[in-house]
CSV table of C-alpha atoms in Angstrom, one decimal:
chain,number,residue,atom,x,y,z
A,457,MET,CA,67.7,20.5,186.8
A,458,LEU,CA,69.6,22.6,189.3
A,459,GLN,CA,73.3,23.1,188.6
A,460,SER,CA,75.8,25.2,190.5
A,461,PRO,CA,74.6,28.6,191.9
A,462,LYS,CA,74.9,31.3,189.4
A,463,PHE,CA,75.5,35.0,189.4
A,464,VAL,CA,74.5,36.9,186.2
A,465,MET,CA,74.9,40.7,185.7
A,466,GLU,CA,74.1,41.8,182.2
A,467,PHE,CA,75.0,45.3,181.0
A,468,ILE,CA,72.5,46.6,178.4
A,469,GLU,CA,73.1,49.8,176.5
A,470,ASN,CA,69.9,51.3,175.1
A,471,THR,CA,70.2,52.8,171.7
A,472,VAL,CA,70.2,56.5,171.7
A,473,ILE,CA,70.6,58.5,168.5
A,474,GLY,CA,73.0,61.3,169.3
A,475,ILE,CA,72.6,64.9,168.1
A,476,ARG,CA,74.4,65.4,164.8
A,477,GLU,CA,76.5,68.5,164.6
A,478,THR,CA,76.3,70.9,161.7
A,479,GLU,CA,79.0,72.5,159.5
A,480,SER,CA,78.8,76.1,160.7
A,481,GLY,CA,81.3,77.7,158.2
A,482,THR,CA,79.4,77.5,154.9
A,483,ALA,CA,79.2,80.8,153.0
A,484,GLY,CA,77.2,81.8,150.0
A,485,MET,CA,77.5,84.6,147.4
A,486,ILE,CA,75.3,85.8,144.6
A,487,VAL,CA,77.2,87.5,141.8
A,488,ILE,CA,76.2,89.3,138.7
A,489,ASP,CA,78.4,87.7,136.0
A,490,GLY,CA,77.9,87.0,132.4
A,491,LYS,CA,81.1,85.0,131.7
A,492,LYS,CA,79.7,81.5,131.6
A,493,ASN,CA,75.9,81.6,131.8
A,494,ASN,CA,75.7,77.8,131.4
A,495,ILE,CA,77.4,77.4,134.8
A,496,LYS,CA,74.9,78.7,137.4
A,497,LYS,CA,76.6,77.6,140.6
A,498,MET,CA,80.1,76.7,141.8
A,499,VAL,CA,81.1,75.2,145.2
A,500,TYR,CA,84.6,75.8,146.5
A,501,ARG,CA,86.6,74.5,149.4
A,502,SER,CA,89.6,76.8,148.8
A,503,GLN,CA,90.8,79.7,146.7
A,504,ALA,CA,93.0,77.3,144.8
A,505,ASP,CA,89.9,75.8,143.2
A,506,VAL,CA,88.8,79.1,141.6
A,507,LEU,CA,89.6,79.4,137.9
A,508,ARG,CA,90.0,82.8,136.3
A,509,GLU,CA,88.3,81.6,133.1
A,510,ASP,CA,85.1,80.8,135.0
A,511,TRP,CA,84.4,84.4,136.0
A,512,ASN,CA,84.6,88.0,134.8
A,513,GLU,CA,87.4,90.2,136.2
A,514,MET,CA,85.4,91.7,139.1
A,515,THR,CA,83.9,88.4,140.3
A,516,TYR,CA,87.4,86.8,140.2
A,517,LYS,CA,88.7,89.7,142.4
A,518,TYR,CA,85.8,89.3,144.8
A,519,LEU,CA,86.8,85.6,145.3
A,520,CYS,CA,90.5,86.1,145.5
A,521,ASP,CA,90.7,89.4,147.4
A,522,HIS,CA,87.9,88.7,149.9
A,523,ALA,CA,86.0,85.5,149.9
A,524,PHE,CA,88.6,83.1,151.3
A,525,LYS,CA,90.5,85.4,153.7
A,526,GLY,CA,88.7,84.1,156.7
A,527,ASN,CA,88.9,80.5,155.7
A,528,PRO,CA,85.2,79.5,155.4
A,529,PHE,CA,84.6,75.8,155.4
A,530,GLU,CA,82.9,76.0,152.0
A,531,LEU,CA,81.8,78.7,149.6
A,532,HIS,CA,78.8,78.5,147.3
A,533,VAL,CA,78.8,81.1,144.4
A,534,VAL,CA,75.6,81.6,142.4
A,535,ARG,CA,75.9,83.4,139.0
A,536,VAL,CA,73.1,85.7,137.8
A,537,ALA,CA,73.5,87.0,134.2
A,538,PRO,CA,73.4,90.8,133.9
A,539,GLU,CA,70.4,90.7,131.6
A,540,ALA,CA,68.5,88.6,134.3
A,541,VAL,CA,69.0,90.9,137.2
A,542,THR,CA,65.5,92.4,137.1
A,543,THR,CA,63.7,89.1,136.3
A,544,VAL,CA,65.5,86.5,138.3
A,545,ASN,CA,63.6,84.7,141.0
A,546,LEU,CA,65.8,85.7,144.0
A,547,SER,CA,63.8,83.9,146.6
A,548,GLU,CA,64.3,80.7,144.7
A,549,ILE,CA,68.1,81.2,144.7
A,550,LEU,CA,68.2,82.2,148.4
A,551,ASN,CA,66.0,79.2,149.4
A,552,ASP,CA,68.3,76.9,147.4
A,553,LEU,CA,71.4,78.3,149.1
A,554,GLU,CA,69.9,77.7,152.5
A,555,GLN,CA,68.9,74.2,151.6
A,556,SER,CA,72.5,73.6,150.5
A,557,GLY,CA,73.7,74.4,154.0
A,558,VAL,CA,74.7,78.0,153.6
A,559,LEU,CA,74.7,79.9,156.9
A,560,TRP,CA,76.4,83.2,155.9
A,561,LEU,CA,75.1,85.0,152.8
A,562,TRP,CA,76.2,88.0,150.7
A,563,THR,CA,74.5,89.6,147.7
A,564,PRO,CA,75.4,92.5,145.4
A,565,ALA,CA,73.8,95.9,145.9
A,566,ASP,CA,71.2,95.2,143.2
A,567,PHE,CA,69.7,92.5,145.5
A,568,GLN,CA,70.3,94.0,149.0
A,569,ASP,CA,66.8,95.2,149.8
A,570,ALA,CA,65.2,92.1,148.5
A,571,ALA,CA,67.7,89.9,150.4
A,572,VAL,CA,67.0,91.9,153.7
A,573,SER,CA,63.3,91.4,153.2
A,574,TRP,CA,63.7,87.7,152.5
A,575,LEU,CA,66.0,87.2,155.5
A,576,LYS,CA,63.7,89.0,157.9
A,577,ASN,CA,60.7,87.0,156.8
A,578,ARG,CA,62.7,83.8,157.0
A,579,ARG,CA,64.2,84.4,160.4
A,580,ASN,CA,61.1,85.9,162.0
A,581,THR,CA,59.3,82.6,161.5
A,582,GLU,CA,61.0,81.4,164.7
A,583,MET,CA,61.5,84.7,166.5
A,584,GLY,CA,64.9,83.7,167.8
A,585,LYS,CA,63.7,81.0,170.1
A,586,LEU,CA,65.8,77.9,170.7
A,587,ARG,CA,63.3,75.2,169.5
A,588,PRO,CA,63.8,72.3,167.2
A,589,ASP,CA,61.0,73.6,164.9
A,590,PHE,CA,60.9,72.3,161.4
A,591,ASP,CA,60.8,75.8,159.9
A,592,GLN,CA,63.6,77.4,161.8
A,593,SER,CA,66.5,78.9,159.9
A,594,GLY,CA,70.1,79.6,160.8
A,595,ILE,CA,71.1,81.7,157.8
A,596,LYS,CA,72.6,85.1,158.3
A,597,LEU,CA,73.1,88.0,155.9
A,598,VAL,CA,76.3,90.0,155.7
A,599,THR,CA,76.0,93.3,153.9
A,600,GLY,CA,77.3,96.8,153.9
A,601,GLY,CA,76.1,100.4,153.6
A,602,LEU,CA,72.5,99.9,154.8
A,603,ALA,CA,70.9,102.4,157.1
A,604,THR,CA,69.3,100.5,159.9
A,605,PRO,CA,68.5,96.8,159.2
A,606,ASP,CA,67.9,96.3,163.0
A,607,HIS,CA,68.0,92.5,163.0
A,608,TRP,CA,70.0,89.9,164.9
A,609,ALA,CA,70.6,87.8,161.7
A,610,ILE,CA,71.9,90.8,159.7
A,611,VAL,CA,75.5,92.0,159.9
A,612,ASN,CA,76.1,95.4,158.4
A,613,LEU,CA,79.4,97.1,157.6
A,614,SER,CA,79.0,100.9,158.4
A,615,GLU,CA,78.0,103.0,155.5
A,616,LEU,CA,80.7,105.5,156.5
A,617,HIS,CA,83.2,103.0,155.2
A,618,ASP,CA,82.2,104.1,151.8
A,619,LYS,CA,85.4,102.8,150.0
A,620,GLY,CA,88.5,100.8,150.7
A,621,PHE,CA,91.4,99.1,148.9
A,622,VAL,CA,92.5,95.5,148.7
A,623,ASN,CA,95.3,94.3,146.5
A,624,GLY,CA,95.3,97.7,144.7
A,625,THR,CA,91.6,97.5,143.8
A,626,GLU,CA,89.0,100.0,145.1
A,627,TYR,CA,85.9,98.5,146.6
A,628,THR,CA,82.5,99.9,147.7
A,629,CYS,CA,81.2,99.4,151.3
A,630,ASN,CA,79.0,96.4,150.3
A,631,GLU,CA,81.9,94.8,148.3
A,632,LEU,CA,84.2,95.1,151.3
A,633,ALA,CA,81.5,93.2,153.3
A,634,ILE,CA,82.5,90.1,151.3
A,635,SER,CA,85.6,90.0,153.6
A,636,LEU,CA,83.3,90.1,156.6
A,637,LEU,CA,81.3,87.2,155.1
A,638,SER,CA,84.5,85.2,154.9
A,639,VAL,CA,85.6,86.2,158.4
A,640,PHE,CA,82.4,85.3,160.2
A,641,ALA,CA,81.8,82.1,158.2
A,642,GLY,CA,85.3,80.9,159.1
A,643,MET,CA,85.3,82.1,162.7
A,644,SER,CA,86.1,79.6,165.4
A,645,ARG,CA,83.4,79.0,168.0
A,646,TYR,CA,86.0,79.7,170.7
A,647,ARG,CA,86.4,83.4,170.0
A,648,SER,CA,84.4,86.4,168.7
A,649,GLY,CA,85.1,88.6,165.7
A,650,THR,CA,86.0,91.5,168.0
A,651,ASN,CA,89.5,92.7,167.3
A,652,PHE,CA,89.9,90.3,164.5
A,653,LYS,CA,92.8,91.4,162.3
A,654,MET,CA,92.2,92.0,158.6
A,655,PRO,CA,95.7,92.6,157.2
A,656,TRP,CA,94.6,92.2,153.6
A,657,ILE,CA,92.7,95.5,153.7
A,658,GLU,CA,95.2,98.2,152.6
A,659,SER,CA,93.1,101.2,153.4
A,660,ILE,CA,89.6,102.2,154.2
A,661,THR,CA,87.7,105.4,155.0
A,662,LEU,CA,88.2,105.8,158.7
A,663,ILE,CA,85.3,106.7,161.1
A,664,GLY,CA,85.5,109.2,164.0
A,665,ASN,CA,83.9,108.0,167.2
A,666,PRO,CA,83.6,104.3,166.1
A,667,GLY,CA,81.8,103.3,169.3
A,668,ASP,CA,78.8,105.5,168.3
A,669,ARG,CA,78.4,103.6,165.0
A,670,THR,CA,78.9,100.2,166.8
A,671,ASP,CA,76.1,101.2,169.2
A,672,LYS,CA,73.9,101.7,166.1
A,673,GLY,CA,74.5,98.1,165.1
A,674,GLU,CA,77.2,98.7,162.5
A,675,ILE,CA,80.5,96.9,162.0
A,676,VAL,CA,83.3,99.4,162.2
A,677,LEU,CA,86.9,98.8,161.3
A,678,VAL,CA,89.6,100.6,163.3
A,679,LYS,CA,93.4,100.7,162.9
A,680,ASP,CA,95.5,98.9,165.4
A,681,GLU,CA,99.0,100.0,164.6
A,682,ASP,CA,99.2,99.2,160.9
A,683,ILE,CA,96.4,96.6,160.7
A,684,PHE,CA,92.7,97.1,160.4
A,685,VAL,CA,90.7,95.2,163.0
A,686,ILE,CA,87.0,94.8,163.8
A,687,ASN,CA,86.1,97.3,166.5
A,688,ARG,CA,83.3,95.0,167.9
A,689,ALA,CA,81.5,92.1,166.3
A,690,VAL,CA,77.9,93.2,166.5
A,691,THR,CA,74.8,92.3,164.6
A,692,SER,CA,72.5,95.1,163.4
A,693,PHE,CA,70.0,94.4,166.2
A,694,VAL,CA,69.4,97.6,168.2
A,695,THR,CA,65.8,97.5,169.3
A,696,PRO,CA,65.2,95.1,172.3
A,697,THR,CA,61.9,93.2,172.5
A,698,THR,CA,60.3,91.2,175.3
A,699,ASP,CA,62.2,88.0,174.2
A,700,LYS,CA,65.3,89.4,172.6
A,701,GLN,CA,67.7,91.6,174.5
A,702,GLU,CA,71.4,92.6,174.4
A,703,ARG,CA,72.8,89.1,173.7
A,704,PHE,CA,71.2,89.2,170.3
A,705,ALA,CA,73.5,92.0,169.4
A,706,SER,CA,76.5,89.7,169.6
A,707,ILE,CA,77.4,87.8,166.4
A,708,LYS,CA,79.2,85.2,168.6
A,709,LEU,CA,76.1,84.4,170.6
A,710,VAL,CA,73.7,84.4,167.7
A,711,ALA,CA,76.0,82.1,165.8
A,712,GLN,CA,76.2,79.7,168.8
A,713,MET,CA,72.4,79.7,169.3
A,714,ASP,CA,71.9,79.0,165.6
A,715,GLU,CA,74.5,76.2,165.7
A,716,ASP,CA,72.8,74.5,168.7
A,717,MET,CA,69.3,75.0,167.2
A,718,LEU,CA,70.4,73.5,163.8
A,719,ALA,CA,72.0,70.5,165.5
A,720,LEU,CA,68.7,69.7,167.3
A,721,LYS,CA,66.7,70.4,164.2
A,722,LYS,CA,68.9,68.2,161.9
A,723,THR,CA,68.7,65.2,164.3
A,724,TRP,CA,65.0,65.6,165.1
A,725,ASN,CA,64.0,65.7,161.4
A,726,LYS,CA,66.3,63.0,160.3
A,727,PHE,CA,66.1,60.4,163.1
A,728,TYR,CA,63.2,61.1,165.4
A,729,LYS,CA,60.3,62.7,163.6
A,730,GLY,CA,57.8,60.0,162.7
A,731,ALA,CA,60.3,57.2,163.7
A,732,PHE,CA,59.1,56.5,167.2
A,733,LEU,CA,55.9,56.2,169.1
A,734,ASN,CA,55.3,59.3,171.3
A,735,HIS,CA,55.3,57.9,174.8
A,736,PHE,CA,57.3,59.0,177.8
A,737,ASP,CA,60.3,56.7,177.4
A,738,LYS,CA,60.9,57.8,173.8
A,739,LYS,CA,60.6,61.4,174.8
A,740,ARG,CA,63.2,60.8,177.4
A,741,GLN,CA,65.4,59.2,174.7
A,742,PHE,CA,65.4,62.4,172.7
A,743,LEU,CA,66.1,64.5,175.8
A,744,GLN,CA,69.0,62.2,176.7
A,745,ALA,CA,70.5,62.7,173.2
A,746,ALA,CA,70.0,66.4,173.4
A,747,ASN,CA,71.5,66.6,176.9
A,748,GLY,CA,74.5,64.6,175.7
A,749,TYR,CA,75.1,67.2,173.1
A,750,PHE,CA,74.8,70.0,175.6
A,751,ASP,CA,77.2,68.2,178.0
A,752,LYS,CA,79.7,68.2,175.2
A,753,ARG,CA,79.1,71.9,174.5
A,754,MET,CA,79.7,72.6,178.3
A,755,ALA,CA,82.9,70.6,178.2
A,756,GLU,CA,84.1,72.6,175.3
A,757,GLY,CA,83.3,75.8,177.2
A,758,VAL,CA,80.9,77.3,174.6
A,759,LEU,CA,78.1,76.8,177.0
A,760,ASP,CA,78.7,78.0,180.5
A,761,PRO,CA,79.1,74.9,182.8
A,762,ASN,CA,78.0,77.0,185.8
A,763,TYR,CA,74.5,76.9,184.3
A,764,ASP,CA,72.4,73.8,183.8
A,765,ASN,CA,72.0,74.0,180.0
A,766,HIS,CA,69.8,70.8,179.9
A,767,MET,CA,66.5,70.0,178.2
A,768,TYR,CA,63.5,68.8,180.1
A,769,ILE,CA,59.9,68.0,179.4
A,770,ASP,CA,58.0,71.3,179.5
A,771,LEU,CA,55.5,70.9,182.2
A,772,GLU,CA,53.9,74.3,181.6
A,773,ALA,CA,53.3,73.4,178.0
A,774,HIS,CA,51.7,70.1,179.2
A,775,LYS,CA,49.3,72.1,181.4
A,776,ILE,CA,48.3,74.2,178.4
A,777,PHE,CA,47.9,71.1,176.3
A,778,LEU,CA,45.5,69.6,178.9
A,779,LYS,CA,43.6,72.9,179.0
A,780,GLU,CA,43.2,72.8,175.2
A,781,GLN,CA,41.9,69.3,175.5
A,782,GLY,CA,39.1,70.4,177.8
A,783,ARG,CA,40.5,69.4,181.1
A,784,ASP,CA,39.6,71.7,184.0
A,785,ASP,CA,42.0,73.4,186.4
A,786,GLU,CA,41.0,71.1,189.3
A,787,TYR,CA,42.2,68.0,187.3
A,788,ILE,CA,45.3,69.7,186.0
A,789,ASN,CA,46.3,70.9,189.5
A,790,SER,CA,45.7,67.5,190.9
A,791,LEU,CA,48.6,66.0,188.9
A,792,ASP,CA,52.1,66.0,190.4
A,793,ASP,CA,55.1,66.6,188.2
A,794,SER,CA,55.7,62.9,187.6
A,795,GLU,CA,52.2,62.4,186.4
A,796,LEU,CA,52.2,65.6,184.4
A,797,MET,CA,55.3,64.7,182.4
A,798,ARG,CA,53.8,61.4,181.4
A,799,ILE,CA,50.6,62.6,179.9
A,800,ASN,CA,49.8,61.6,176.3
A,801,THR,CA,50.5,64.7,174.1
A,802,LYS,CA,49.3,63.1,170.8
A,803,THR,CA,52.1,63.9,168.2
A,804,ALA,CA,53.8,66.7,170.0
A,805,VAL,CA,56.9,66.7,172.2
A,806,TYR,CA,57.1,69.7,174.4
A,807,ALA,CA,60.7,70.4,175.7
A,808,ASP,CA,62.2,73.3,177.6
A,809,ILE,CA,65.8,74.5,178.3
A,810,PRO,CA,65.1,76.7,181.3
A,811,ASN,CA,68.8,77.6,182.0
A,812,TYR,CA,70.6,77.9,178.7
A,813,MET,CA,73.7,80.1,178.7
A,814,PRO,CA,76.1,80.4,175.7
A,815,VAL,CA,79.4,82.0,176.5
A,816,ASP,CA,80.6,85.2,174.8
A,817,ALA,CA,84.3,86.2,174.4
A,818,MET,CA,86.4,88.5,176.5
A,819,GLU,CA,85.9,91.9,175.0
A,820,ASP,CA,85.8,94.5,177.9
A,821,LEU,CA,88.3,95.0,180.7
A,822,TYR,CA,87.6,97.1,183.8
A,823,ILE,CA,90.4,97.5,186.3
A,824,LYS,CA,90.3,99.2,189.7
A,825,ALA,CA,93.7,100.0,191.2
A,826,LYS,CA,93.8,100.9,194.9
A,827,MET,CA,96.7,102.6,196.6
A,828,GLN,CA,97.2,102.6,200.4
A,829,SER,CA,97.9,106.0,202.0
């Protein structure tokens, strides 16, 4: 029965479904084009894939002069026939583009107002909070010539850039914004669009006091020697609220917040929602996966490693939950943190990232030089 003494140490790795990252560089365009009405949508990975015979002359110029200059990961182009401009279901097209993974969007002037309305309605669902909510959106609109969109998910080229030339062709302000679509869709997460060089722009209406227009939430191009560059990469957001302040004016930070939110949302919806029983150990499993993702982001430097950036069970939300279930303050206050985090919350998982800090790029320099007498 008894053999030699034994020593057994078994290493067991629990299965944790990691957070799946998203493709952040997918751009989408709606164009008014009657060349081939039987082809409603094309998806491109490079300019080399674009065929002249598929588009009218102006659309072809949009694609060749602007849409690939910033190297977006992918470009979705939806065709609307000229005769259908006033009758097309724009919301259906926009929803389809979003479902296809488009995160940066441009529309012609005919659809600008409707696109702004759709975008604000779509993004205001989540009010900019970092939560893996099913309905949250990461799509952003790039446009030109609008007065005051005032929204963190809308990028607006200043209306004072009323015309410019690329490859010998004159373009309107909103048409020039296609270049911005390409630039921001293709932008590395390790830099911002500030001072980004756009050498393909040959000339553009210059703006005096560019900082004043930037302060109004407009993208302004300035000339650095012989090359046009982005003065500062800002969203059109200019009116702070109780939960959105100056950081929502930075395209770099908004894009980072969207990327993190979409990674959580994608993994939650695909692998966790409905797939596990909602008890403490499984909640911790999701938090472990999320925090592995945030650890990677801190190692990359896009989240500040001097801040915690980790997700925890939201104890305050648990207190509110108990209150809604009819529990009195005496009972709730009698629970310590360990007990509170283990309560049964029915189908809901309440999580909190109390110290989340995305990192912006270096854009401002202040130097003080002291001389000894």
